[in-house]
Amino acid sequence: MATDGSTGGVALCLLIPLIALLTVPGGSAQYPLDDRGGLGRMFDGIGAISGGGATSRLLVNYPEPQRTEILDYLFKPNFGASLHIFKVEIGGDAQTTDGTEPSHMHYPDDQNYFRGYEWWLMKEAKKRNPAIKLIGLPWAFPGWIGYGKCWPYDFPDVTAYYVVSWIIGAKQYHGLDIDYIGVLRHTLDRLGLKNVGLIAADGDWEIAHSMIVDPYLSEAVQVIGAHYPGTHTATDAVQTGKKLWASEDYSTYNDEVGGGCWARILNQNYVNGNMTSTISWNMVASYYEELPFGREGLMTAKEPWSGHYVVSTPIWITAHTTQFSQPGWYYLKTVGHLDKGGSYVALTDDLGNLTVIIETMSHNSSICIRPPLPDYNVSAQTATFYLQGSFSNLRMLQVWYSSLDINNTKLVMFKKLPPLKLGVNEVYTITTLLTGQKGSFPDPPKSKPFPLKYKDDFNVRNPPFTEAPYFADQSGVFEYFTNTSDPGDHVFTFRQVLTQRPISWASDAYQAISVIGDYEWSNVTVTCDIYIETPDTGGLFVAARVDQGGSLTERAKGIFFWVFADGSYKVTSDLLGKIILCKGLAGVRARNWHTLSLHINGSNVSGLLNGHSLWKEVVTVGPSHGWAAIGTNSFEFAQFDNFIIEAQEPE
């Protein structure tokens, strides 16, 4: 199977179950596991996020069987991460970290419940685990929601209608029941969606105080969700008596340290903060790694052109909890910290089963990206867990073990574990369940860079997804389009479809742009047929060496070859179009097809229009490498066809 690809570390493994007897009290540190005083909070599950944004963009383009294998590692019960909860972005047409995700309503009179890939992903999750809980959350909104303002909540009925339409569409068109959402409670109830829970406020704990003083708000909210809480909860949140979730957490590079971060917060979010669910951003790092927060998923799948993927450390750390407990189980009240560092939690189904998860993550091996982690010490220790209450008759338990110590080069073999000797940076699961499994597949294909020669004519009559392979929209939305007005060579094209700047979560660019290819490309030729739809003011570009995406897209530098409906052209080294390298007249007009070609070799750049030289010998400034791209001058309709890249091997 695929193992962690990082260097300098030991690939994480879950060992075959070891049958062990927990000892009675002795000379080591002693920790009771007892249900006689009642149980703790109900466990709601471990989950992950697709979106916020476009984090699963490249996954849909994986070939089989690799795509199915990746999905199995994420969702299949008792196989890999075995996720209990799946949270998706309700696409809002805006940049929400690593790209834009298309809305089901680009315009007020537009509804399309087949755009994007989140519908497909939710169905794949349900196919593998019918019990998985589904959550929808909008990070951003189409521009029309704000009626001219860049704020979605001045007209709450409009916003609620928009989100509720997504819930209804999920059921009507895909058979998906959404379990939790962030939208006004009375709207859900009025439309018969009382079974959909409300999570608030998906930010910090501040809403808890308002819930204490506002009975209607308290009744409306089922879950208080906070982002990156640092394992701690506000006192007001606990006092509400509501479910408390880390509704977005982790967001850390998925090497051994990332695995340590995940192991620590999965336990300590409950031990320190009474949080009964932790949801990872993000689920799978399936976007170009040079975009913000590269490889910050539970696993990595960023090369659909090669089929290569990496089952990273956090997948197996997740399995320590998810394969041996289920939503509806209860934490014991006897959970806490170990004497010499680390923590333990215990869960039961209240039917006789027991699962204990122990982590001993050191500070430097478990730092998450946020918030800052105060210093603390962990050292090797001997621990005795003794069974009381309904567990006192248990004699045989399964033990699953992982070591994240990057200095440990020896394979850990089976050995008897009473009393339990805990090293540093280790995770143990001790359980009555016999169903755990370390799933595996044959090694995926080897990693390969993006092809040096690539072309797409977009001639797909019934595309399975609205996005063309490998294009990653960073501003605007680009979709397959059937051009019924053209009976000739451009019936099937690729179209930018937004006509209004969305209500942005990040700092969206004012131009639309979609990137593709290898970030290391320097010498490259990009050729594309283009069609400006907006007379007089319309414009578009092809580009190379584009150095920024994500929330920094507006600052992107590179080489941009623009043509405009007024007949002019310009070459700039920035997406904003302000750093002009050359300009002139091209004779291009709207509603006619033309072919642009941008050629870069070293410091020299030239451009062709319809096969003829338009400008040449322009000296480049700016980045020496980056992605290829297409885009528009504003949020306007425009079409692209017969896209071709010819690149030289990066040095």
XYZ file of C-alpha atoms in Angstrom:
651
model
C 0.000 0.000 0.000
C 1.023 3.643 -0.315
C 2.884 4.965 2.705
C 3.825 8.423 3.872
C 6.159 9.965 1.339
C 7.998 12.340 3.640
C 11.703 11.907 4.222
C 13.452 11.390 7.524
C 10.504 9.690 9.212
C 9.108 6.269 9.861
C 5.984 5.444 7.908
C 3.058 5.109 10.268
C 1.487 1.709 10.645
C -1.318 0.102 12.554
C -0.049 -3.244 13.744
C -2.019 -6.471 13.791
C -4.194 -6.676 16.926
C -2.394 -7.889 20.064
C -4.481 -9.568 22.748
C -3.549 -8.164 26.150
C -4.875 -8.195 29.709
C -5.146 -4.863 31.508
C -3.608 -5.039 34.943
C -5.104 -4.294 38.324
C -3.631 -1.428 40.378
C 0.092 -1.727 40.935
C 3.241 0.362 41.169
C 2.817 2.347 37.972
C 0.653 5.422 37.441
C -2.951 4.279 37.736
C -5.955 5.403 35.715
C -9.446 4.056 36.401
C -11.894 3.297 33.586
C -15.254 3.390 35.319
C -18.900 3.966 34.405
C -20.398 3.683 37.904
C -20.702 7.454 38.244
C -22.522 7.745 34.922
C -21.251 8.524 31.458
C -19.855 11.660 29.892
C -21.018 13.393 26.724
C -22.229 11.543 23.664
C -19.564 11.081 20.979
C -20.643 12.644 17.648
C -17.852 11.424 15.399
C -14.707 12.422 13.536
C -15.003 14.130 10.169
C -13.297 16.025 7.391
C -14.046 18.856 4.975
C -14.068 19.067 1.202
C -14.087 22.715 0.298
C -13.207 26.018 1.775
C -12.183 25.858 -0.966
C -11.694 23.630 -3.962
C -9.557 21.231 -1.926
C -10.861 18.156 -3.800
C -10.546 19.746 -7.239
C -8.067 17.273 -8.770
C -9.573 14.154 -7.173
C -12.378 13.892 -9.718
C -9.867 13.586 -12.555
C -8.070 10.533 -11.132
C -8.183 7.385 -13.242
C -9.575 4.130 -11.943
C -8.821 2.174 -9.851
C -6.866 4.890 -8.030
C -9.877 7.162 -7.552
C -11.874 4.374 -5.926
C -8.897 3.460 -3.736
C -8.574 7.028 -2.459
C -12.285 7.145 -1.645
C -12.035 3.828 0.190
C -9.158 5.101 2.343
C -11.331 8.065 3.309
C -14.821 6.649 3.734
C -14.921 2.847 3.814
C -15.694 1.581 7.340
C -12.971 -0.443 9.061
C -10.489 0.170 6.263
C -8.732 3.541 6.552
C -9.863 6.859 8.014
C -13.438 5.493 8.128
C -14.852 8.998 8.535
C -18.073 9.478 10.485
C -18.834 13.011 9.235
C -18.391 14.650 5.838
C -18.654 18.428 5.574
C -18.754 20.125 2.167
C -18.672 23.659 0.892
C -21.873 25.002 -0.585
C -20.175 26.506 -3.607
C -20.488 30.288 -3.797
C -18.552 31.096 -7.011
C -15.832 32.796 -4.944
C -12.258 32.151 -3.906
C -12.321 30.353 -0.547
C -8.649 29.356 -0.040
C -7.393 27.165 -2.917
C -9.911 27.991 -5.613
C -13.522 28.731 -6.398
C -16.375 26.227 -6.234
C -19.405 26.784 -8.484
C -22.748 27.774 -7.012
C -26.012 25.975 -7.719
C -27.412 29.469 -8.416
C -25.032 31.696 -10.393
C -27.935 34.104 -10.956
C -31.327 34.623 -9.234
C -33.249 32.732 -11.915
C -30.677 29.950 -12.273
C -30.730 26.595 -10.483
C -28.411 23.732 -11.413
C -27.739 20.915 -8.951
C -25.085 19.156 -10.987
C -22.300 21.742 -10.937
C -19.028 20.957 -9.255
C -17.989 17.743 -7.537
C -19.337 17.942 -3.983
C -22.603 16.166 -4.966
C -20.562 13.310 -6.401
C -18.316 13.156 -3.345
C -21.248 13.034 -0.932
C -22.787 10.172 -2.905
C -19.478 8.298 -2.921
C -19.233 8.766 0.858
C -22.800 7.493 1.366
C -22.159 4.565 -0.975
C -19.388 3.377 1.327
C -20.946 4.364 4.636
C -24.714 4.963 4.580
C -24.531 6.176 8.196
C -22.086 9.020 7.486
C -23.407 12.437 8.538
C -23.455 15.208 5.911
C -22.900 18.905 6.641
C -23.167 21.846 4.246
C -21.628 25.257 4.858
C -21.387 28.289 2.549
C -18.018 30.036 2.684
C -19.109 32.640 0.110
C -22.111 33.615 -2.001
C -22.940 34.688 -5.556
C -22.964 38.455 -5.956
C -26.723 38.735 -6.512
C -27.410 37.619 -2.910
C -26.224 41.005 -1.609
C -28.301 43.202 -3.936
C -25.302 45.365 -4.710
C -23.575 44.964 -1.345
C -20.664 42.665 -0.562
C -22.516 41.162 2.423
C -24.911 38.205 2.351
C -26.958 38.846 5.501
C -28.734 42.155 4.871
C -31.515 40.168 3.223
C -31.703 37.048 5.414
C -34.739 35.568 3.659
C -32.870 35.626 0.358
C -29.811 34.009 1.909
C -31.918 31.403 3.680
C -33.792 30.609 0.465
C -30.485 30.155 -1.338
C -29.099 27.708 1.250
C -32.377 25.843 1.703
C -32.580 25.411 -2.085
C -29.246 23.608 -1.892
C -30.580 21.275 0.829
C -33.727 20.514 -1.151
C -31.705 20.033 -4.344
C -29.422 17.564 -2.579
C -32.451 15.428 -1.751
C -34.427 15.916 -4.965
C -31.628 15.339 -7.457
C -29.167 13.154 -5.550
C -31.146 11.431 -2.795
C -28.928 13.023 -0.142
C -30.229 13.976 3.290
C -28.231 16.843 4.768
C -27.885 16.419 8.536
C -26.492 19.804 9.568
C -26.351 23.266 8.034
C -25.754 26.888 8.917
C -28.972 28.811 8.094
C -31.931 30.365 9.881
C -33.855 27.801 11.942
C -37.345 29.146 11.203
C -36.762 28.805 7.465
C -35.815 25.170 7.849
C -38.866 24.468 9.981
C -41.235 26.334 7.666
C -40.101 24.189 4.748
C -40.430 20.921 6.626
C -36.709 20.467 7.233
C -36.925 20.000 11.005
C -34.578 17.014 10.789
C -31.727 19.262 9.613
C -29.640 20.428 12.571
C -28.198 23.922 12.872
C -24.489 24.472 13.620
C -23.544 27.946 14.844
C -21.585 29.965 14.331
C -18.745 28.021 12.674
C -16.216 30.566 13.896
C -15.508 31.134 17.585
C -17.479 30.522 20.808
C -18.942 34.034 20.961
C -22.473 32.956 20.016
C -22.699 30.935 23.251
C -23.242 34.057 25.365
C -26.073 35.144 23.081
C -27.641 31.700 23.398
C -27.634 31.949 27.199
C -29.610 35.209 27.138
C -31.801 34.391 24.107
C -34.000 31.292 24.570
C -35.167 31.318 20.936
C -31.602 31.262 19.656
C -30.687 28.522 22.116
C -33.621 26.398 20.979
C -32.741 26.945 17.318
C -29.098 25.805 17.580
C -28.235 22.120 17.978
C -24.427 22.399 17.832
C -21.989 25.166 18.757
C -19.117 24.823 16.314
C -15.763 26.580 16.652
C -12.752 26.712 14.345
C -9.247 25.903 15.596
C -10.169 26.123 19.291
C -6.787 24.949 20.557
C -8.500 22.119 22.512
C -10.266 24.618 24.792
C -13.879 25.749 25.096
C -15.420 28.929 26.460
C -17.246 28.632 29.781
C -20.422 30.050 28.239
C -20.385 27.315 25.602
C -20.275 24.582 28.241
C -23.059 26.259 30.207
C -25.444 26.090 27.229
C -25.518 22.288 27.510
C -25.323 22.064 23.706
C -23.131 19.774 21.659
C -19.692 21.369 21.275
C -17.682 20.649 18.127
C -14.361 21.651 16.656
C -16.216 22.144 13.384
C -12.972 23.001 11.583
C -9.564 22.022 12.936
C -6.135 20.589 12.038
C -5.104 22.406 8.786
C -1.533 21.152 9.145
C 1.022 19.635 6.763
C 0.382 15.894 6.688
C 3.791 14.553 7.718
C 4.590 12.961 11.109
C 4.207 16.308 12.904
C 0.827 16.774 11.254
C -0.120 13.309 12.395
C 0.997 14.214 15.904
C -1.090 17.381 15.829
C -4.133 15.358 14.768
C -3.566 12.668 17.415
C -3.236 15.236 20.174
C -6.322 17.297 19.307
C -8.555 14.279 18.642
C -8.108 13.339 22.303
C -7.615 16.681 23.957
C -10.499 18.471 22.257
C -12.642 16.347 24.567
C -10.312 16.093 27.571
C -9.741 19.863 27.719
C -12.764 21.227 25.901
C -15.718 18.805 26.048
C -15.826 18.786 22.227
C -17.497 15.641 20.969
C -16.591 16.002 17.307
C -13.473 17.172 15.500
C -13.576 17.905 11.775
C -10.391 18.220 9.731
C -9.709 20.867 7.141
C -9.121 19.403 4.813
C -10.044 15.846 3.875
C -7.722 15.231 0.944
C -5.088 17.618 -0.386
C -6.182 17.308 -4.004
C -5.084 20.663 -5.388
C -1.851 22.044 -6.793
C 0.642 21.962 -3.934
C 1.908 25.508 -4.592
C -1.516 26.902 -3.740
C -1.982 27.995 -0.110
C -1.743 25.286 2.543
C -0.354 22.624 0.226
C -0.577 19.028 1.505
C -2.688 20.006 4.497
C -5.197 17.166 4.190
C -5.548 13.787 5.857
C -3.928 12.368 2.699
C -2.556 13.709 -0.584
C -3.897 13.126 -4.099
C -2.548 15.897 -6.332
C -1.465 14.020 -9.474
C -4.431 12.683 -11.440
C -2.300 12.682 -14.613
C 0.000 10.055 -13.039
C -2.459 8.333 -10.695
C -0.018 8.749 -7.798
C -1.339 9.415 -4.294
C -0.016 9.199 -0.739
C -1.794 7.662 2.240
C -0.432 10.030 4.844
C 0.056 9.700 8.585
C -3.237 11.367 9.621
C -5.292 8.659 7.861
C -4.096 6.055 10.353
C -4.279 8.411 13.320
C -7.929 8.948 12.410
C -8.450 5.179 12.298
C -7.339 4.856 15.923
C -10.626 6.527 16.881
C -13.023 6.012 13.981
C -12.571 2.261 13.548
C -13.215 1.571 17.232
C -16.062 3.929 18.134
C -19.184 5.244 16.476
C -21.424 8.297 16.806
C -23.862 7.548 19.602
C -21.226 6.027 21.873
C -20.436 7.892 25.095
C -17.230 9.157 26.583
C -16.525 7.926 30.088
C -16.172 10.545 32.774
C -12.825 8.949 33.612
C -10.735 10.624 30.893
C -7.788 12.952 31.328
C -4.084 13.658 31.098
C -1.268 11.231 31.824
C 1.100 12.014 34.673
C 4.142 12.489 32.429
C 2.370 14.026 29.465
C -0.167 12.887 26.926
C -3.834 12.097 27.304
C -6.387 9.318 27.201
C -10.072 9.067 26.406
C -12.393 6.111 26.850
C -15.674 5.456 25.048
C -18.415 2.884 25.366
C -21.525 1.911 23.434
C -23.200 1.292 26.819
C -23.672 -2.308 25.687
C -20.437 -3.708 27.083
C -17.911 -2.504 24.500
C -15.016 -0.289 25.522
C -12.415 1.631 23.524
C -9.502 3.569 25.018
C -7.298 5.878 22.921
C -3.986 7.032 24.399
C -1.619 9.588 22.882
C 1.793 10.730 24.103
C 2.591 13.454 21.579
C 5.513 15.691 22.442
C 5.302 19.428 21.867
C 7.586 19.671 18.845
C 6.070 16.600 17.217
C 2.461 17.805 17.427
C 2.442 21.507 16.558
C -0.662 22.443 14.568
C -0.710 25.408 12.206
C -2.958 27.275 14.643
C -3.353 28.356 17.397
C 0.100 28.616 19.036
C 0.892 25.628 21.248
C 2.293 26.438 24.733
C 5.367 24.483 25.788
C 4.915 21.268 27.717
C 6.908 18.107 28.400
C 6.237 14.436 27.721
C 8.441 11.578 28.864
C 8.308 7.790 28.743
C 6.095 6.371 31.437
C 4.407 3.254 32.728
C 0.639 3.393 33.015
C -1.866 0.967 34.486
C -5.474 1.315 33.419
C -7.776 -0.639 35.696
C -11.344 -1.578 34.952
C -14.255 -0.830 37.238
C -18.022 -0.803 37.013
C -19.521 -2.726 34.104
C -16.037 -3.189 32.628
C -14.647 -5.138 35.571
C -15.367 -8.487 33.944
C -13.425 -7.726 30.771
C -10.317 -9.877 30.418
C -9.142 -9.701 26.790
C -8.705 -6.564 24.714
C -7.286 -5.782 21.271
C -4.372 -3.342 21.054
C -3.543 -1.214 17.996
C -0.373 0.829 18.044
C 1.332 3.588 16.024
C 4.646 5.336 16.560
C 5.296 8.805 15.191
C 8.799 9.165 16.627
C 10.868 10.289 13.640
C 14.057 9.121 15.377
C 12.779 5.564 15.806
C 14.150 3.408 13.004
C 13.163 0.019 14.446
C 9.975 -1.790 13.552
C 7.845 -2.117 16.674
C 7.021 -5.805 17.154
C 4.292 -7.440 19.199
C 4.850 -7.679 22.898
C 2.786 -8.116 26.023
C 1.758 -4.793 27.487
C 0.771 -5.092 31.160
C 1.600 -2.729 32.722
C 1.401 -0.434 29.702
C 4.755 1.189 28.963
C 4.207 4.346 26.951
C 6.976 5.871 24.912
C 6.936 9.391 23.507
C 4.972 10.175 20.294
C 2.899 7.014 20.382
C -0.791 6.257 19.926
C -2.533 3.222 21.357
C -6.074 2.022 20.908
C -7.206 -0.614 23.398
C -10.599 -2.025 22.517
C -13.082 -4.848 22.811
C -13.903 -4.539 19.097
C -12.515 -7.123 16.683
C -13.433 -5.280 13.469
C -10.374 -3.049 12.975
C -8.466 -3.406 9.730
C -5.508 -1.717 8.123
C -6.827 -1.540 4.583
C -4.401 -1.596 1.700
C -4.126 -1.662 -2.072
C -1.194 -2.299 -4.406
C 1.168 0.666 -4.615
C -0.229 3.431 -6.832
C 1.708 4.517 -9.940
C 4.898 6.469 -9.360
C 4.807 10.229 -9.152
C 5.241 12.099 -12.454
C 5.187 15.804 -13.326
C 2.404 17.308 -15.406
C 2.822 16.336 -19.108
C 5.060 18.678 -21.079
C 2.596 18.545 -23.961
C -1.079 18.838 -23.142
C -4.172 19.787 -25.115
C -7.910 19.906 -24.560
C -10.507 20.582 -27.260
C -13.382 20.430 -24.715
C -15.383 18.241 -27.106
C -17.399 16.474 -24.421
C -21.100 16.184 -25.157
C -22.200 14.956 -21.706
C -19.365 15.741 -19.277
C -19.447 13.920 -15.909
C -18.329 17.143 -14.213
C -18.749 20.781 -15.180
C -14.996 21.532 -14.951
C -12.462 20.480 -17.582
C -9.652 18.261 -16.238
C -6.796 19.899 -14.325
C -8.046 23.493 -14.660
C -8.195 25.077 -11.202
C -10.394 28.182 -11.112
C -8.932 30.857 -8.853
C -11.419 33.605 -9.654
C -14.600 33.249 -11.650
C -16.106 29.935 -12.749
C -15.181 28.109 -15.959
C -17.541 25.406 -17.245
C -18.049 23.141 -20.213
C -20.411 24.885 -22.628
C -22.443 23.842 -25.654
C -22.350 26.725 -28.111
C -25.569 26.189 -30.059
C -25.023 29.387 -32.062
C -21.880 27.974 -33.697
C -22.504 25.055 -36.066
C -18.820 24.879 -36.956
C -15.644 23.969 -35.062
C -16.578 25.507 -31.709
C -19.780 23.771 -30.620
C -18.232 22.445 -27.394
C -16.154 25.047 -25.563
C -14.965 26.137 -22.111
C -16.760 29.240 -20.846
C -16.320 31.737 -18.031
C -19.872 32.122 -16.731
C -19.920 34.738 -13.949
C -21.116 38.243 -14.770
C -20.884 39.700 -11.259
C -18.164 39.638 -8.629
C -19.220 37.227 -5.864
C -19.596 38.085 -2.197
C -16.101 37.184 -1.271
C -14.765 35.195 1.672
C -11.185 35.972 0.642
C -9.882 38.872 -1.430
C -11.131 37.823 -4.849
C -9.488 39.242 -7.939
C -11.547 41.476 -10.215
C -10.459 39.352 -13.162
C -11.409 35.707 -13.709
C -8.537 33.220 -13.982
C -8.090 29.443 -14.101
C -4.601 27.925 -13.753
C -3.248 24.634 -15.020
C -0.002 22.692 -15.332
C 3.360 22.533 -13.600
C 4.339 25.405 -11.338
C 7.993 24.841 -12.273
C 7.442 25.552 -15.967
C 9.572 28.400 -17.284
C 9.903 28.012 -21.065
C 6.462 27.332 -22.466
C 4.075 28.039 -25.318
C 0.361 28.461 -24.554
C -2.080 28.490 -27.480
C -5.841 28.861 -27.304
C -8.806 29.828 -29.456
C -10.695 32.676 -27.791
C -14.141 34.274 -28.152
C -15.009 37.588 -26.509
C -18.762 37.823 -25.926
C -19.035 41.385 -24.572
C -18.814 44.093 -27.284
C -16.660 47.180 -26.755
C -15.564 46.473 -23.160
C -14.855 42.733 -23.166
C -11.383 41.247 -22.912
C -9.497 38.081 -22.078
C -6.011 36.612 -21.833
C -3.753 33.607 -21.967
C -0.859 33.516 -19.522
C 2.195 31.637 -18.292
C 4.560 31.770 -15.317
C 1.609 32.669 -13.082
C 3.016 32.653 -9.552
C 0.010 33.119 -7.244
C -3.332 31.489 -6.611
C -5.726 31.059 -3.744
C -6.485 34.060 -1.577
C -3.439 35.815 -3.082
C -4.656 35.515 -6.677
C -5.215 39.245 -7.014
C -1.445 39.736 -6.558
C -0.498 37.225 -9.246
C 2.470 38.020 -11.450
C 3.493 36.292 -14.673
C 3.191 37.002 -18.388
C -0.353 37.902 -19.475
C -1.272 38.340 -23.167
C -4.540 40.322 -23.318
C -6.831 41.155 -26.238
C -9.879 43.399 -26.043
C -13.119 43.913 -27.951
C -12.078 47.468 -28.831
C -9.304 46.062 -31.016
C -6.380 46.677 -28.673
C -3.953 44.307 -26.963
C -1.420 44.528 -24.187
C 1.178 42.364 -22.479
C 1.522 42.711 -18.717
C 3.485 41.085 -15.940
C 0.542 41.171 -13.512
C -3.063 39.992 -13.394
C -4.212 43.496 -12.514
C -2.935 44.595 -15.926
C -1.046 47.588 -14.610
C 2.579 46.606 -15.292
C 2.523 46.943 -19.078
C 5.383 45.461 -21.085
C 3.948 46.399 -24.482
C 0.642 47.357 -26.089
C -0.894 48.149 -29.449
C -3.703 47.370 -31.867
C -4.714 43.813 -32.723
C -7.984 44.246 -34.599
C -9.796 41.696 -32.454
C -13.541 42.164 -32.138
C -16.205 40.535 -30.009
C -18.209 37.550 -31.245
C -15.482 36.284 -33.531
C -13.095 33.426 -32.916
C -9.372 34.164 -32.808
C -6.280 32.187 -31.837
C -3.771 33.523 -29.322
C -0.330 32.046 -28.806
C 2.061 33.106 -26.043
C 5.663 31.911 -26.386
C 8.235 32.298 -23.585
C 11.890 31.308 -23.877
C 14.195 32.537 -21.160
C 13.799 36.297 -20.858
C 12.218 36.744 -24.312
C 8.491 36.650 -24.961
C 6.483 36.840 -28.172
C 2.836 36.644 -29.136
C 0.911 35.468 -32.164
C -2.628 36.308 -33.250
C -4.259 33.879 -35.692
C -0.857 32.405 -36.491
C 0.840 35.723 -37.280
C 3.333 37.587 -35.130
C 1.658 40.427 -33.238
C 4.528 41.349 -30.922
C 7.960 39.916 -30.157
C 11.248 40.344 -28.342
C 9.588 41.663 -25.222
C 11.863 41.209 -22.215
C 10.169 39.558 -19.262
C 10.059 40.865 -15.736
C 8.647 39.056 -12.759
C 8.601 35.356 -11.849
C 10.816 32.856 -13.645
C 8.274 30.026 -13.488
C 4.635 29.300 -12.739
C 1.386 27.870 -14.081
C -0.255 28.414 -17.439
C -3.634 30.150 -17.313
C -6.638 31.539 -19.133
C -8.943 34.286 -17.956
C -11.073 37.345 -18.559
C -10.680 41.061 -17.979
C -13.742 41.203 -15.746
C -16.627 38.999 -14.688
C -17.975 38.513 -18.192
C -18.988 35.729 -20.530
C -16.106 34.496 -22.687
C -15.228 31.209 -24.384
C -12.031 29.213 -24.866
C -11.331 26.267 -27.136
C -8.486 24.090 -28.413
C -6.190 24.820 -25.490
C -2.601 23.618 -26.015
C 0.488 23.703 -23.796
C 4.001 22.881 -25.016
C 6.569 23.177 -22.248
C 10.255 22.451 -21.909
C 11.588 20.263 -19.114
C 12.170 22.485 -16.045
C 15.845 22.861 -15.202
